């Protein structure tokens, strides 16, 4: 740029100081030389710009390749890390599932054992209950004696003791033992006569001992 300016000044000086054809010729040559110099400078500038652009493009290309390579490396590293995390998660899930399975198996075994114990306990309780019921319902000597003594009463009072004798007497089934004992003892002594049944009842219980009266009373009360 400095050369162009200097040549321009030289050309101008020649134009102002020279004269005639020589001056004109010199000015023309100076102008042509200046123009050529400007063209050369412009061409050099263009070439430099092209080279700078090419260098920049190459540098950008190299940088882009480096960035792409770095990104690829990071992606591969991230993929490897993700694979490790996945593998660890799958292992933990498998371990947890196995632990749950083992726990469920243990719980099932305990439950089966407890169930078996409960069944056995239930069987034993049922056996004891049946035995107790059998013992409770099994007729004792007094029950047997009472049932035998009641045989001659059943004709009027019914087998279940719920029939009113001759449609007049009370239902004897379920009455209190003490009340029945008292009433039968009074009939036997002839001091009781309800609904005109005194004479009949006295004949029925006349042969009964005190033990017989107690036994039949207990039998009727249990009906």
Short mmCIF file of C-alpha atoms in Angstrom, two decimals:
data_model
loop_
_atom_site.label_atom_id
_atom_site.label_comp_id
_atom_site.label_asym_id
_atom_site.label_seq_id
_atom_site.Cartn_x
_atom_site.Cartn_y
_atom_site.Cartn_z
CA UNK A 1 0.00 0.00 0.00
CA UNK A 2 2.91 2.35 0.78
CA UNK A 3 4.50 1.58 -2.61
CA UNK A 4 1.27 2.48 -4.44
CA UNK A 5 1.04 5.79 -2.60
CA UNK A 6 4.70 6.63 -3.31
CA UNK A 7 4.38 5.86 -7.01
CA UNK A 8 1.24 7.97 -7.22
CA UNK A 9 3.10 10.92 -5.73
CA UNK A 10 5.97 10.44 -8.14
CA UNK A 11 3.60 10.36 -11.06
CA UNK A 12 1.88 13.52 -9.88
CA UNK A 13 5.22 15.28 -9.39
CA UNK A 14 6.32 14.35 -12.88
CA UNK A 15 3.06 15.64 -14.34
CA UNK A 16 3.45 19.00 -12.62
CA UNK A 17 7.16 19.54 -13.17
CA UNK A 18 7.77 18.02 -16.60
CA UNK A 19 6.64 19.45 -19.89
CA UNK A 20 6.15 18.47 -23.47
CA UNK A 21 6.00 15.01 -24.89
CA UNK A 22 8.61 13.65 -22.59
CA UNK A 23 6.59 14.69 -19.60
CA UNK A 24 3.47 13.12 -20.99
CA UNK A 25 5.34 9.96 -21.87
CA UNK A 26 6.85 9.76 -18.45
CA UNK A 27 3.49 10.33 -16.83
CA UNK A 28 1.90 7.63 -18.95
CA UNK A 29 4.67 5.19 -18.08
CA UNK A 30 4.36 6.08 -14.41
CA UNK A 31 0.62 5.62 -14.52
CA UNK A 32 0.94 2.29 -16.30
CA UNK A 33 3.54 1.17 -13.82
CA UNK A 34 1.32 2.26 -10.94
CA UNK A 35 -1.64 0.42 -12.41
CA UNK A 36 0.44 -2.71 -12.86
CA UNK A 37 1.69 -2.43 -9.33
CA UNK A 38 -1.87 -2.04 -8.05
CA UNK A 39 -2.95 -5.08 -10.04
CA UNK A 40 -0.04 -7.10 -8.70
CA UNK A 41 -0.86 -5.96 -5.16
CA UNK A 42 -4.54 -6.80 -5.62
CA UNK A 43 -3.68 -10.21 -7.06
CA UNK A 44 -1.37 -10.84 -4.13
CA UNK A 45 -4.08 -9.79 -1.72
CA UNK A 46 -6.58 -12.11 -3.39
CA UNK A 47 -4.08 -14.97 -3.33
CA UNK A 48 -3.35 -14.30 0.32
CA UNK A 49 -7.04 -14.18 1.10
CA UNK A 50 -7.60 -17.45 -0.76
CA UNK A 51 -4.70 -19.04 1.06
CA UNK A 52 -5.99 -17.74 4.41
CA UNK A 53 -9.47 -19.04 3.61
CA UNK A 54 -8.05 -22.41 2.58
CA UNK A 55 -5.94 -22.54 5.74
CA UNK A 56 -8.96 -21.58 7.85
CA UNK A 57 -11.09 -24.21 6.13
CA UNK A 58 -8.42 -26.84 6.69
CA UNK A 59 -8.03 -25.79 10.31
CA UNK A 60 -11.81 -25.91 10.76
CA UNK A 61 -11.89 -29.32 9.11
CA UNK A 62 -9.14 -30.58 11.41
CA UNK A 63 -10.85 -29.06 14.44
CA UNK A 64 -14.16 -30.57 13.43
CA UNK A 65 -12.50 -33.95 13.04
CA UNK A 66 -10.93 -33.58 16.49
CA UNK A 67 -14.28 -32.55 18.00
CA UNK A 68 -16.00 -35.46 16.25
CA UNK A 69 -13.35 -37.86 17.51
CA UNK A 70 -13.64 -36.49 21.04
CA UNK A 71 -17.43 -36.73 20.89
CA UNK A 72 -17.19 -40.29 19.59
CA UNK A 73 -14.81 -41.20 22.41
CA UNK A 74 -17.16 -39.64 24.97
CA UNK A 75 -20.12 -41.45 23.43
CA UNK A 76 -18.26 -44.75 23.55
CA UNK A 77 -17.27 -44.09 27.17
CA UNK A 78 -20.85 -43.18 28.05
CA UNK A 79 -22.11 -46.32 26.30
CA UNK A 80 -19.62 -48.44 28.23
CA UNK A 81 -20.67 -46.79 31.50
CA UNK A 82 -24.34 -47.32 30.64
CA UNK A 83 -23.63 -50.98 29.89
CA UNK A 84 -21.92 -51.35 33.27
CA UNK A 85 -24.84 -49.65 35.03
CA UNK A 86 -27.29 -51.88 33.20
CA UNK A 87 -25.32 -54.98 34.10
CA UNK A 88 -25.13 -53.90 37.74
CA UNK A 89 -28.86 -53.13 37.80
CA UNK A 90 -29.70 -56.50 36.24
CA UNK A 91 -27.49 -58.24 38.80
CA UNK A 92 -29.13 -56.37 41.67
CA UNK A 93 -32.58 -57.16 40.28
CA UNK A 94 -31.66 -60.84 39.95
CA UNK A 95 -30.25 -60.90 43.49
CA UNK A 96 -33.36 -59.18 44.84
CA UNK A 97 -35.62 -61.61 42.99
CA UNK A 98 -33.67 -64.58 44.34
CA UNK A 99 -33.80 -63.14 47.85
CA UNK A 100 -37.57 -62.70 47.56
CA UNK A 101 -37.89 -66.23 46.21
CA UNK A 102 -35.84 -67.62 49.07
CA UNK A 103 -37.83 -65.60 51.59
CA UNK A 104 -41.10 -66.75 50.07
CA UNK A 105 -39.91 -70.36 50.18
CA UNK A 106 -38.89 -69.97 53.82
CA UNK A 107 -42.20 -68.29 54.65
CA UNK A 108 -44.10 -71.05 52.88
CA UNK A 109 -42.18 -73.70 54.76
CA UNK A 110 -42.88 -71.98 58.09
CA UNK A 111 -46.54 -71.55 57.14
CA UNK A 112 -46.81 -75.24 56.21
CA UNK A 113 -45.19 -76.22 59.49
CA UNK A 114 -47.52 -73.96 61.47
CA UNK A 115 -50.50 -75.18 59.49
CA UNK A 116 -49.52 -78.78 60.21
CA UNK A 117 -49.14 -77.94 63.90
CA UNK A 118 -52.51 -76.18 63.88
CA UNK A 119 -54.15 -79.16 62.18
CA UNK A 120 -52.60 -81.51 64.69
CA UNK A 121 -53.67 -79.29 67.57
CA UNK A 122 -57.16 -79.10 66.11
CA UNK A 123 -57.28 -82.87 65.80
CA UNK A 124 -56.18 -83.27 69.38
CA UNK A 125 -58.69 -80.67 70.56
CA UNK A 126 -61.43 -82.33 68.54
CA UNK A 127 -60.51 -85.70 69.98
CA UNK A 128 -60.57 -84.30 73.49
CA UNK A 129 -63.88 -82.56 72.81
CA UNK A 130 -65.45 -85.73 71.45
CA UNK A 131 -64.20 -87.63 74.43
CA UNK A 132 -65.58 -84.98 76.78
CA UNK A 133 -68.93 -84.99 74.99
CA UNK A 134 -69.09 -88.75 75.10
CA UNK A 135 -68.24 -88.64 78.77
CA UNK A 136 -70.84 -85.92 79.34
CA UNK A 137 -73.62 -87.71 77.49
CA UNK A 138 -72.72 -91.19 78.67
CA UNK A 139 -75.34 -92.27 81.15
CA UNK A 140 -74.09 -92.58 84.70
CA UNK A 141 -75.36 -95.11 87.17
CA UNK A 142 -77.79 -92.47 88.50
CA UNK A 143 -78.99 -91.62 84.98
CA UNK A 144 -79.56 -95.27 84.26
CA UNK A 145 -81.42 -95.69 87.53
CA UNK A 146 -83.44 -92.54 86.86
CA UNK A 147 -84.31 -93.69 83.34
CA UNK A 148 -85.40 -97.09 84.70
CA UNK A 149 -87.49 -95.44 87.44
CA UNK A 150 -89.10 -93.09 84.87
CA UNK A 151 -90.28 -96.04 82.74
CA UNK A 152 -93.58 -96.28 84.67
CA UNK A 153 -94.03 -92.48 84.45
CA UNK A 154 -93.67 -92.32 80.67
CA UNK A 155 -97.15 -93.74 80.09
CA UNK A 156 -98.74 -90.51 81.43
CA UNK A 157 -95.99 -87.90 81.11
CA UNK A 158 -94.61 -89.08 77.73
CA UNK A 159 -91.16 -90.38 76.88
CA UNK A 160 -89.83 -86.82 76.76
CA UNK A 161 -91.62 -85.72 79.94
CA UNK A 162 -93.49 -82.98 78.09
CA UNK A 163 -96.97 -84.46 78.18
CA UNK A 164 -99.48 -83.32 80.81
CA UNK A 165 -100.69 -86.45 82.59
CA UNK A 166 -104.42 -86.87 81.93
CA UNK A 167 -104.29 -83.33 80.56
CA UNK A 168 -104.05 -81.96 84.10
CA UNK A 169 -100.55 -82.20 85.50
CA UNK A 170 -97.58 -79.95 84.94
CA UNK A 171 -94.94 -80.78 82.36
CA UNK A 172 -92.23 -82.53 84.35
CA UNK A 173 -89.38 -82.16 81.84
CA UNK A 174 -86.85 -79.48 82.76
CA UNK A 175 -88.10 -78.71 86.26
CA UNK A 176 -85.55 -78.15 89.01
CA UNK A 177 -84.30 -81.32 90.65
CA UNK A 178 -85.06 -80.03 94.15
CA UNK A 179 -88.62 -79.13 93.20
CA UNK A 180 -89.24 -82.55 91.68
CA UNK A 181 -87.75 -84.33 94.70
CA UNK A 182 -90.01 -82.31 97.05
CA UNK A 183 -93.15 -82.92 94.99
CA UNK A 184 -92.56 -86.67 94.64
CA UNK A 185 -91.80 -87.00 98.37
CA UNK A 186 -95.07 -85.19 99.15
CA UNK A 187 -97.00 -87.46 96.76
CA UNK A 188 -95.43 -90.48 98.45
CA UNK A 189 -96.36 -89.12 101.90
CA UNK A 190 -99.90 -88.43 100.68
CA UNK A 191 -99.65 -84.74 101.53
CA UNK A 192 -99.88 -83.48 97.97
CA UNK A 193 -102.92 -83.58 95.71
CA UNK A 194 -102.83 -81.32 92.67
CA UNK A 195 -105.72 -81.54 90.21
CA UNK A 196 -106.94 -84.67 91.95
CA UNK A 197 -103.75 -86.53 91.05
CA UNK A 198 -102.69 -87.24 94.67
CA UNK A 199 -103.99 -90.80 94.93
CA UNK A 200 -102.68 -91.81 91.51
CA UNK A 201 -99.27 -90.32 92.14
CA UNK A 202 -99.05 -91.85 95.60
CA UNK A 203 -99.49 -95.29 94.06
CA UNK A 204 -96.82 -94.53 91.46
CA UNK A 205 -94.13 -93.45 93.89
CA UNK A 206 -95.04 -95.62 96.87
CA UNK A 207 -92.41 -98.23 96.01
CA UNK A 208 -89.69 -95.66 95.25
CA UNK A 209 -86.88 -95.21 97.72
CA UNK A 210 -85.39 -91.80 98.39
CA UNK A 211 -82.53 -92.66 96.03
CA UNK A 212 -85.04 -93.66 93.34
CA UNK A 213 -86.89 -90.35 93.77
CA UNK A 214 -83.65 -88.40 93.48
CA UNK A 215 -82.52 -90.37 90.43
CA UNK A 216 -85.83 -89.98 88.57
CA UNK A 217 -85.97 -86.29 89.50
CA UNK A 218 -82.49 -85.73 88.03
CA UNK A 219 -83.52 -87.65 84.91
CA UNK A 220 -86.68 -85.58 84.38
CA UNK A 221 -84.82 -82.34 85.04
CA UNK A 222 -82.28 -83.22 82.34
CA UNK A 223 -84.93 -83.70 79.67
#
